[in-house]
Short mmCIF file of C-alpha atoms in Angstrom, two decimals:
data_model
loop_
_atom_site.label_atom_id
_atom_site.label_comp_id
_atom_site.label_asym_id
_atom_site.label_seq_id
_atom_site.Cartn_x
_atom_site.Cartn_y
_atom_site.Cartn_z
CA UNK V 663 -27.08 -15.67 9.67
CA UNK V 664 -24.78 -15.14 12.31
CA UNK V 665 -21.96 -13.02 10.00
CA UNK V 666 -21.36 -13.05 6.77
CA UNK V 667 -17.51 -12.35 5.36
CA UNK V 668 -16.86 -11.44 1.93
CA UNK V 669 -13.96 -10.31 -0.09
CA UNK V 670 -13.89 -8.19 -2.90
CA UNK V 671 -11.77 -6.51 -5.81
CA UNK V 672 -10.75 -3.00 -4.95
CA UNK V 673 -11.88 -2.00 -8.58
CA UNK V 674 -15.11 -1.82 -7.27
CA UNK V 675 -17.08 1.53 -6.23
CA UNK V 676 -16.55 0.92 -2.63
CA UNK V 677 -19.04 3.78 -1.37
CA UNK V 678 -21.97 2.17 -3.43
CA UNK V 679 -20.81 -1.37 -2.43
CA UNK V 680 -21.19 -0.89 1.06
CA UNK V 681 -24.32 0.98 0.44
CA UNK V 682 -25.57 -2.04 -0.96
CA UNK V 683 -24.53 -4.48 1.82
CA UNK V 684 -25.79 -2.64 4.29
CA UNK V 685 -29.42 -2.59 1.90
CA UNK V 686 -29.58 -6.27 1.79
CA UNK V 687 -27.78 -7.37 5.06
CA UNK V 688 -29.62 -5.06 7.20
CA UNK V 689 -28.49 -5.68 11.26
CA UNK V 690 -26.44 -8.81 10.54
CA UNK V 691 -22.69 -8.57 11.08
CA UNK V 692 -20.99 -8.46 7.74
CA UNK V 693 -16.73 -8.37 7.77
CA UNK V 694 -15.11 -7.83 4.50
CA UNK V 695 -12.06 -6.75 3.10
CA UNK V 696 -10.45 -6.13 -0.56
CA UNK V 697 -8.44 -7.88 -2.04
CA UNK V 698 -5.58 -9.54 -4.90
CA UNK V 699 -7.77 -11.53 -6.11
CA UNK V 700 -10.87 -13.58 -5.30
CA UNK V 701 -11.79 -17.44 -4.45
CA UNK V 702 -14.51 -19.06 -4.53
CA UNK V 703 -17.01 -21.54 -6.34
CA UNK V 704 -16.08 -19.99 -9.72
CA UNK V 705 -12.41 -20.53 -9.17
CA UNK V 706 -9.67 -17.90 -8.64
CA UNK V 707 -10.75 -15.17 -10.08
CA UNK V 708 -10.36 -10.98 -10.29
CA UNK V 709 -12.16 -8.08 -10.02
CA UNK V 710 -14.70 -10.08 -8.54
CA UNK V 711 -16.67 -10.66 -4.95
CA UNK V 712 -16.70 -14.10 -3.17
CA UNK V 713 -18.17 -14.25 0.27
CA UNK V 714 -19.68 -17.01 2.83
CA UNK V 715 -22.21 -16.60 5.40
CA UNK V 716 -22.11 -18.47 8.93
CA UNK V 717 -25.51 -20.02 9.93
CA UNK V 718 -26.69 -18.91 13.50
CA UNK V 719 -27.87 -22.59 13.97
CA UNK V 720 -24.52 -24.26 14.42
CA UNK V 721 -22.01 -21.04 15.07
CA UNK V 722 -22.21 -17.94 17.90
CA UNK V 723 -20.56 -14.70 16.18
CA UNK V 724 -18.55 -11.53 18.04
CA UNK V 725 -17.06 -9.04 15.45
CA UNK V 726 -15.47 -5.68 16.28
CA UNK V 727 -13.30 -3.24 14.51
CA UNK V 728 -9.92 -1.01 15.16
CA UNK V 729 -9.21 2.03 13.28
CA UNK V 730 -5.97 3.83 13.69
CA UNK V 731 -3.49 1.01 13.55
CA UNK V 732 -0.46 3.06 13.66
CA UNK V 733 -1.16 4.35 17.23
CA UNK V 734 -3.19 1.18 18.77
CA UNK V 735 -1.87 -0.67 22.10
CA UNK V 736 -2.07 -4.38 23.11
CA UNK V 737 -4.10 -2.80 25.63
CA UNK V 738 -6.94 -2.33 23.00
CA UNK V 739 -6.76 -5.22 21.41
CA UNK V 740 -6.69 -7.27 24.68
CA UNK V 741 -9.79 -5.58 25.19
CA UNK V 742 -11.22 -6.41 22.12
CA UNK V 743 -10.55 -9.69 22.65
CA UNK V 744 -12.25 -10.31 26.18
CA UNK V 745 -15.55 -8.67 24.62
CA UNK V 746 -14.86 -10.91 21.52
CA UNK V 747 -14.80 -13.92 24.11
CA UNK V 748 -17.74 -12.52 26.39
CA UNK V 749 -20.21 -12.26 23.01
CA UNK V 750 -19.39 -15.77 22.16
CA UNK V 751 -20.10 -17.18 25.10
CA UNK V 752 -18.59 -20.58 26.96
CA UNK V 753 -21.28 -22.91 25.80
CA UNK V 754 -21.52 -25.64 23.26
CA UNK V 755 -19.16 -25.90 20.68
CA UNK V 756 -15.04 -24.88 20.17
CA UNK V 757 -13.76 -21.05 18.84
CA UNK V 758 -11.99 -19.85 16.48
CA UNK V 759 -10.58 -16.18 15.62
CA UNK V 760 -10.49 -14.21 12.23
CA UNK V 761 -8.20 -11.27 11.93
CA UNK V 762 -8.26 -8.61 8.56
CA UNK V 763 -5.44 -6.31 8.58
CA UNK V 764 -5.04 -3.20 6.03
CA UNK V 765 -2.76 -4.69 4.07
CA UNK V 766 -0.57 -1.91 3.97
CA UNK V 767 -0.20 -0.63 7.19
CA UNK V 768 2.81 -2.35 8.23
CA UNK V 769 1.54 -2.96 11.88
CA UNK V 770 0.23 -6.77 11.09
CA UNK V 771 2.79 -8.04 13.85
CA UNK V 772 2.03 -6.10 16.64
CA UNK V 773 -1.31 -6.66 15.87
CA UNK V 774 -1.86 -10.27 15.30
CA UNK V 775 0.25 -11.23 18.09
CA UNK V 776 -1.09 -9.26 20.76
CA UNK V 777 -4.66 -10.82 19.66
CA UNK V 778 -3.43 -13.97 19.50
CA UNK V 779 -1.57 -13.57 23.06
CA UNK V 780 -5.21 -11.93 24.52
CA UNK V 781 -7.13 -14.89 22.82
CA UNK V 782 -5.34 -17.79 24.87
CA UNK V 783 -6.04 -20.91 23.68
CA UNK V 784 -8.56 -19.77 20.60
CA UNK V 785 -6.36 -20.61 17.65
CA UNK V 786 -6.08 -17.35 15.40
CA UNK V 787 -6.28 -17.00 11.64
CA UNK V 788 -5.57 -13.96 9.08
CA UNK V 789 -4.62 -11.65 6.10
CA UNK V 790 -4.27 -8.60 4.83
CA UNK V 791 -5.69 -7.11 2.58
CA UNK V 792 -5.10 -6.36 -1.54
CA UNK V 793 -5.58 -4.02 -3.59
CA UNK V 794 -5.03 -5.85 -6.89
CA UNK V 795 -1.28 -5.06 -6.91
CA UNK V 796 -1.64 -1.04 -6.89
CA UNK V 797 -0.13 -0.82 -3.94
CA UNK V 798 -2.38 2.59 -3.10
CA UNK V 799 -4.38 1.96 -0.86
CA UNK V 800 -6.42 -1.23 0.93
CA UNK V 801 -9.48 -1.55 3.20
CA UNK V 802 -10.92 -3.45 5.94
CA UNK V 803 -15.31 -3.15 5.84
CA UNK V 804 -16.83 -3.35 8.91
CA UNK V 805 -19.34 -1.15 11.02
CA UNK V 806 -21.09 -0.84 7.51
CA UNK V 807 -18.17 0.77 6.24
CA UNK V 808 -14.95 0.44 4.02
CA UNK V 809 -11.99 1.66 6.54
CA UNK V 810 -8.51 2.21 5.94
CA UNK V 811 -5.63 1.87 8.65
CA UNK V 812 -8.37 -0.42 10.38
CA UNK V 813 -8.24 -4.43 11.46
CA UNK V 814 -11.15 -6.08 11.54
CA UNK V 815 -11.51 -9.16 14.44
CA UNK V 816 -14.21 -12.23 14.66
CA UNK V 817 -14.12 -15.03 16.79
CA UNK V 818 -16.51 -18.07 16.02
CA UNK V 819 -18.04 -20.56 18.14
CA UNK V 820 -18.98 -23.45 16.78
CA UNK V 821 -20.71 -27.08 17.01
CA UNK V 822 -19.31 -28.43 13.70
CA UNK V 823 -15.84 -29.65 13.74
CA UNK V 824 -13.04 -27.46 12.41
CA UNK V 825 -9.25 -27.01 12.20
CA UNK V 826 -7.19 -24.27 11.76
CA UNK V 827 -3.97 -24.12 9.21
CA UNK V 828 -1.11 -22.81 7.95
CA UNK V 829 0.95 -23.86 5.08
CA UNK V 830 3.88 -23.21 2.91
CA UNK V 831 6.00 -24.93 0.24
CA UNK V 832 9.29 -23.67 0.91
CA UNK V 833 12.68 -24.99 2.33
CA UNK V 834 15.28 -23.20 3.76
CA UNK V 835 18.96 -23.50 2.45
CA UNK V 836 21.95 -23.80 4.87
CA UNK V 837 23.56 -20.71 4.31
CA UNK V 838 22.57 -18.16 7.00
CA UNK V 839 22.41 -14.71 5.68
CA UNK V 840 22.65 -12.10 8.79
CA UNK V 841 20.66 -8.90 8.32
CA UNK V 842 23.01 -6.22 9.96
CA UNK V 843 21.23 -3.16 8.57
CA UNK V 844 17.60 -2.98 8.59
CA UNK V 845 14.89 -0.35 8.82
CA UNK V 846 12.45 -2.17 11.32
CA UNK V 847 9.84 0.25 10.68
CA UNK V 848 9.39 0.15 6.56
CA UNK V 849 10.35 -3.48 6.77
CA UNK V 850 13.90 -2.59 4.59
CA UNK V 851 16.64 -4.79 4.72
CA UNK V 852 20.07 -2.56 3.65
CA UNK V 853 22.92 -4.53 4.61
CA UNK V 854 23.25 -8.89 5.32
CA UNK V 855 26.32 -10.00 6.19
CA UNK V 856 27.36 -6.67 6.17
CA UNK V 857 27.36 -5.99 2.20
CA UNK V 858 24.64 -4.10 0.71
CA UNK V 859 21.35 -6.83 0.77
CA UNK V 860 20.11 -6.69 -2.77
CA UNK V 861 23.48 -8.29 -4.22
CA UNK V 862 24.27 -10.29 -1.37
CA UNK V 863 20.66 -11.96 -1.13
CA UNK V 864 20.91 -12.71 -5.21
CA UNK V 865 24.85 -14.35 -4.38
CA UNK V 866 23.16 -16.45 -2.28
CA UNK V 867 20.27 -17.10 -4.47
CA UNK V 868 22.85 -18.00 -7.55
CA UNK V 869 21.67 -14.82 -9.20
CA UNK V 870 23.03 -11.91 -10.54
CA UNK V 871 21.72 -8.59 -9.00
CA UNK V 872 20.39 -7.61 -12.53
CA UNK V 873 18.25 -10.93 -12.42
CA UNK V 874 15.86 -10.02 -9.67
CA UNK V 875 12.83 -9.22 -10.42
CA UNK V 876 9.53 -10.33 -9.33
CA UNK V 877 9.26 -13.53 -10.86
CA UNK V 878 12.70 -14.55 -9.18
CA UNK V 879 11.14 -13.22 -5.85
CA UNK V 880 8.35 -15.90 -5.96
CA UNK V 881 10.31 -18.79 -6.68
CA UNK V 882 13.35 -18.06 -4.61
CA UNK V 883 11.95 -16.32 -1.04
CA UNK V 884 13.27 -15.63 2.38
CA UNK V 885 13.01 -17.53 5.14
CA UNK V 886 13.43 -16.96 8.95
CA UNK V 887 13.80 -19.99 11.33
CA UNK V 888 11.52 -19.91 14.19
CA UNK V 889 11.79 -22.66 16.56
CA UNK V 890 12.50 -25.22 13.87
CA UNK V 891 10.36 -23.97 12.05
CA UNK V 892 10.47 -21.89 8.46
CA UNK V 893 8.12 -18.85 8.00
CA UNK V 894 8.40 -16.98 4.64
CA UNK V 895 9.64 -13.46 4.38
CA UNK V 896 8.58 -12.49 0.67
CA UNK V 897 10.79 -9.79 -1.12
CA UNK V 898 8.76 -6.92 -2.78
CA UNK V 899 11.34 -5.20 -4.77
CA UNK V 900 14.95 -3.70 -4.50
CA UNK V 901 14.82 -0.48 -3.89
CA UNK V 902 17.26 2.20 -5.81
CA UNK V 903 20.14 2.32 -3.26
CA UNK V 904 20.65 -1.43 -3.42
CA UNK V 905 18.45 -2.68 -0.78
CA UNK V 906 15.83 -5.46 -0.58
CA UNK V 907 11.93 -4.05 0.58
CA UNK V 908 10.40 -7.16 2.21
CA UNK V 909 6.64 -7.68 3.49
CA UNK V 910 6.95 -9.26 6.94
CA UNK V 911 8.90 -7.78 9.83
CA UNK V 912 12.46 -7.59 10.03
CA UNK V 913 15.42 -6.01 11.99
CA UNK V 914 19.12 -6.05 12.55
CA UNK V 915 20.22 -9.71 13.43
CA UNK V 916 17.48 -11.66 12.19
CA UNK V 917 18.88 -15.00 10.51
CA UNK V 918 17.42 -15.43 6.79
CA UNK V 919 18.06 -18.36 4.61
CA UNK V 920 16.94 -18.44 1.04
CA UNK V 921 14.30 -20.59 0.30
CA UNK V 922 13.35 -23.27 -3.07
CA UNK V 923 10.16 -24.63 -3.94
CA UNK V 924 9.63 -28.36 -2.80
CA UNK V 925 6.27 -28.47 -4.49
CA UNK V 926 2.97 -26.15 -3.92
CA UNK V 927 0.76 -28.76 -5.60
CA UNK V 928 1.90 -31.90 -4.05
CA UNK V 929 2.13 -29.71 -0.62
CA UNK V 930 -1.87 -28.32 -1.08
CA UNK V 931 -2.87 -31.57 -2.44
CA UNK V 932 -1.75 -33.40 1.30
CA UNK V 933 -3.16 -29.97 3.20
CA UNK V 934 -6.64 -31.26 1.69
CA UNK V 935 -6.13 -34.75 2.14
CA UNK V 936 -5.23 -33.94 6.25
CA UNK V 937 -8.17 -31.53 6.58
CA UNK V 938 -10.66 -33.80 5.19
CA UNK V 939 -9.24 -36.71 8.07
CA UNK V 940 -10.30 -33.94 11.06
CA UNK V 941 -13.12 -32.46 9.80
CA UNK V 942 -14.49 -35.21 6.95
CA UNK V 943 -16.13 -33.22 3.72
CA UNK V 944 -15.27 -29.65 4.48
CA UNK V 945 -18.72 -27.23 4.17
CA UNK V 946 -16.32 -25.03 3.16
CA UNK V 947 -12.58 -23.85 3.46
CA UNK V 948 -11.77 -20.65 4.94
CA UNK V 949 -8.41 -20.31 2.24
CA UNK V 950 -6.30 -17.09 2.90
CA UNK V 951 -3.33 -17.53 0.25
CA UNK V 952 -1.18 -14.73 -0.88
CA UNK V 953 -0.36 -13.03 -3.99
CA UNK V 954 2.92 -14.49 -3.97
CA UNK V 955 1.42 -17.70 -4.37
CA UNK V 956 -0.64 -17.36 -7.11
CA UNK V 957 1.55 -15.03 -8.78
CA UNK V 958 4.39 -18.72 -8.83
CA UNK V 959 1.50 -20.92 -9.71
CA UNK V 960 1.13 -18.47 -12.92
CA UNK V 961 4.78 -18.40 -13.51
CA UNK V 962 5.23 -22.31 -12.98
CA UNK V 963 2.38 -23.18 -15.46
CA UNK V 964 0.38 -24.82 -12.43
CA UNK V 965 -2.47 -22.18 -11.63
CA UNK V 966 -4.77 -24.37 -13.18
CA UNK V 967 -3.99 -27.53 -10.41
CA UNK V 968 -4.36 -25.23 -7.65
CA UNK V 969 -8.08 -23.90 -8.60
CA UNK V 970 -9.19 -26.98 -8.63
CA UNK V 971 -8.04 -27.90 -5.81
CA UNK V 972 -9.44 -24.90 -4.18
CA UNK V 973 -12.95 -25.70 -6.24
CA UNK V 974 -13.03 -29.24 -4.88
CA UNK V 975 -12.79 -28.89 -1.64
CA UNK V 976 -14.99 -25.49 -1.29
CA UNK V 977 -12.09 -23.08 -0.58
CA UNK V 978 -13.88 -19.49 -0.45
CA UNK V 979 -11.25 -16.57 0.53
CA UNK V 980 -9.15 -14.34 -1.28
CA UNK V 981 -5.38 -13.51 -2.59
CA UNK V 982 -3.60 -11.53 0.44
CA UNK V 983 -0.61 -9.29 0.94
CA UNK V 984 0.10 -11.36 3.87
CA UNK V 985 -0.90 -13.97 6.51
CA UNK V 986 -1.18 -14.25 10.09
CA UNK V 987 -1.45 -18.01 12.11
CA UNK V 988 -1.68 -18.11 15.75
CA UNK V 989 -0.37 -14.57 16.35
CA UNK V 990 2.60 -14.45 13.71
CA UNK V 991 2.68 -12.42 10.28
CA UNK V 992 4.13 -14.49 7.21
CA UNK V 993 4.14 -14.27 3.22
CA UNK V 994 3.56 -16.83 0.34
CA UNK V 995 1.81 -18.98 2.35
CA UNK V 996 -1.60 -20.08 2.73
CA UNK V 997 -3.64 -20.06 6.07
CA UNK V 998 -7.35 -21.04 7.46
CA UNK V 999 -9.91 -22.94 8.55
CA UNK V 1000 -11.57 -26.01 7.96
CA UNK V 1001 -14.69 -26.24 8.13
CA UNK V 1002 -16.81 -29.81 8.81
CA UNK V 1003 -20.84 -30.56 7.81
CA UNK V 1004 -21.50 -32.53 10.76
CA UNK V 1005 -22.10 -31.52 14.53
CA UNK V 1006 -19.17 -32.53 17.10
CA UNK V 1007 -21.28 -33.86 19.91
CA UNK V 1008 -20.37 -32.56 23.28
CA UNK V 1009 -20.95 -31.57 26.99
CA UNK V 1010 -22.79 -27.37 27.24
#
């Protein structure tokens, strides 16, 4: 084995679990992280362990570790990511990169995008991670170890065929709601359009203040506009003095939009069908999806649909507090990697 990734419920006694991995593992790499929730061949499940493990006859492994998020630099992660590159190797096959983020640092932007910006052309995938919805405290394992305030970083090089994704099932409305009162740092949103946020975001969402709650989060999100493009910005809560907490970055002049559903199973359902035409019958999906997500497939009476979707097409991952693609930090969405059975042929 070249690595091995699992991800597992933080109910479990994480001291004697690591003992454990390190037992049976011994001196391969192993890259883990807790979680919301689990997938893999059984389903979506909780309070559970899934996990994959990456053959060293079709894939080259580099895995390294960060502790202290709140004080890193680009400068260490830049570094990180030439050794990353250097371990790998430029020989047969394409990379790709893995990033796992303590879910509740708050420092997933900085992060993933100066990783992605040090990795060049090696398309980046991530998440953060859970803690079953306590909210207390999450953890990144590597170096043998369960770590808080730690990232976790992998890049792959492989001969099979792969391809890396990111989607969502949200659309933007045309009302732009202008945050003018944010506090960058804890990711709280106290004024758009100059009126306090909570009861201005649930105007706009056709809601009354008194409505929102965290079922009318999942189905009615934020969403920022980034060159054409919509990324989610999930709400958490609203907070006592009337403002919105949020889970993605945010500042003072950012343009939201409030977001509607245009179909998660009929979106996931063509996400499989277009991963199967680049990489044929997937060995196995690579499926970061956040909480957010399952938590509206629970409320919409469609959990069911998207397990087995996940089941048939080998989707082993886990429920996230968040989601990084190519260097930028999003919520209720679902990234990856696909993963093909058969070797690309090409020049060393």
């Amino acid at each position: 084995m070249a690595l091995v990734l699992f991800f597992c419920s933080s109910r479990f006694e994480l001291d004697e679990l690591a003992t454990a991995i390190n037992h049976h593992f011994g001196d391969t790499p192993v890259i883990g992280c807790t979680t919301a929730g689990e997938i893999g061949p059984a389903g979506i499940c909780e309070g559970s362990l899934s996990g994959a493990s990456f053959s060293s006859a079709s894939f080259v492994a580099g895995s390294a570790h960060i502790d202290g998020l709140k004080a890193v630099v680009p400068e260490q992660i830049e570094a990180v990511a030439t050794e990353l590159r250097e371990q790998v190797g430029n020989g047969r096959g394409n990379s790709f990169a893995l990033l796992l983020t303590d879910g509740l640092s708050g420092r997933e932007e900085p992060i993933a995008h100066a990783f992605q910006a040090a990795l060049g052309d090696v398309p980046m995938v991530g998440a953060s991670a859970g803690d079953d919805q306590r909210l207390a405290a999450t953890h990144v394992f590597a170096d043998g170890a369960f770590r808080s305030d730690s990232a976790a970083f992998v890049v792959l090089r492989t001969s099979l065929p792969f391809k890396v994704f990111r989607s969502h099932h949200f659309a933007g409305g045309d009302e732009a709601l202008v945050v003018t009162e944010a506090d960058a740092e804890r990711r709280i949103v106290s004024e758009i359009n100059g009126l306090p946020a909570a009861a201005e975001y649930a105007r706009a969402a056709g809601l009354g203040t008194a409505d929102l709650n965290t079922t009318r989060f999942v189905r009615t999100p934020l969403v920022v506009r980034i060159r054409g493009n919509d990324y989610v910005r999930a709400v958490g809560r609203v907070n006592a003095d009337g403002s919105l907490q949020l889970f993605s970055a945010i500042e003072p002049g950012v343009v939201l939009r409030v977001a509607h559903s245009v179909g998660m199973t009929e979106i996931r359902r063509a996400l499989f069908e277009e991963l199967r035409q680049h990489v044929g019958e997937p060995s196995m999906v690579l499926g970061f999806d956040c909480l957010h997500c399952k938590l509206e497939a629970q409320v919409g009476e469609f959990h069911g649909a998207i397990e087995k979707l996940f089941m048939d097409n080998h989707v082993v991952g886990f429920s996230s507090y968040g989601e990084q693609f190519m260097g930028i930090h999003v919520n209720q969405t679902m990234t990856g990697v696909a993963i093909g059975k058969t070797e690309v042929k090409c020049d060393a």
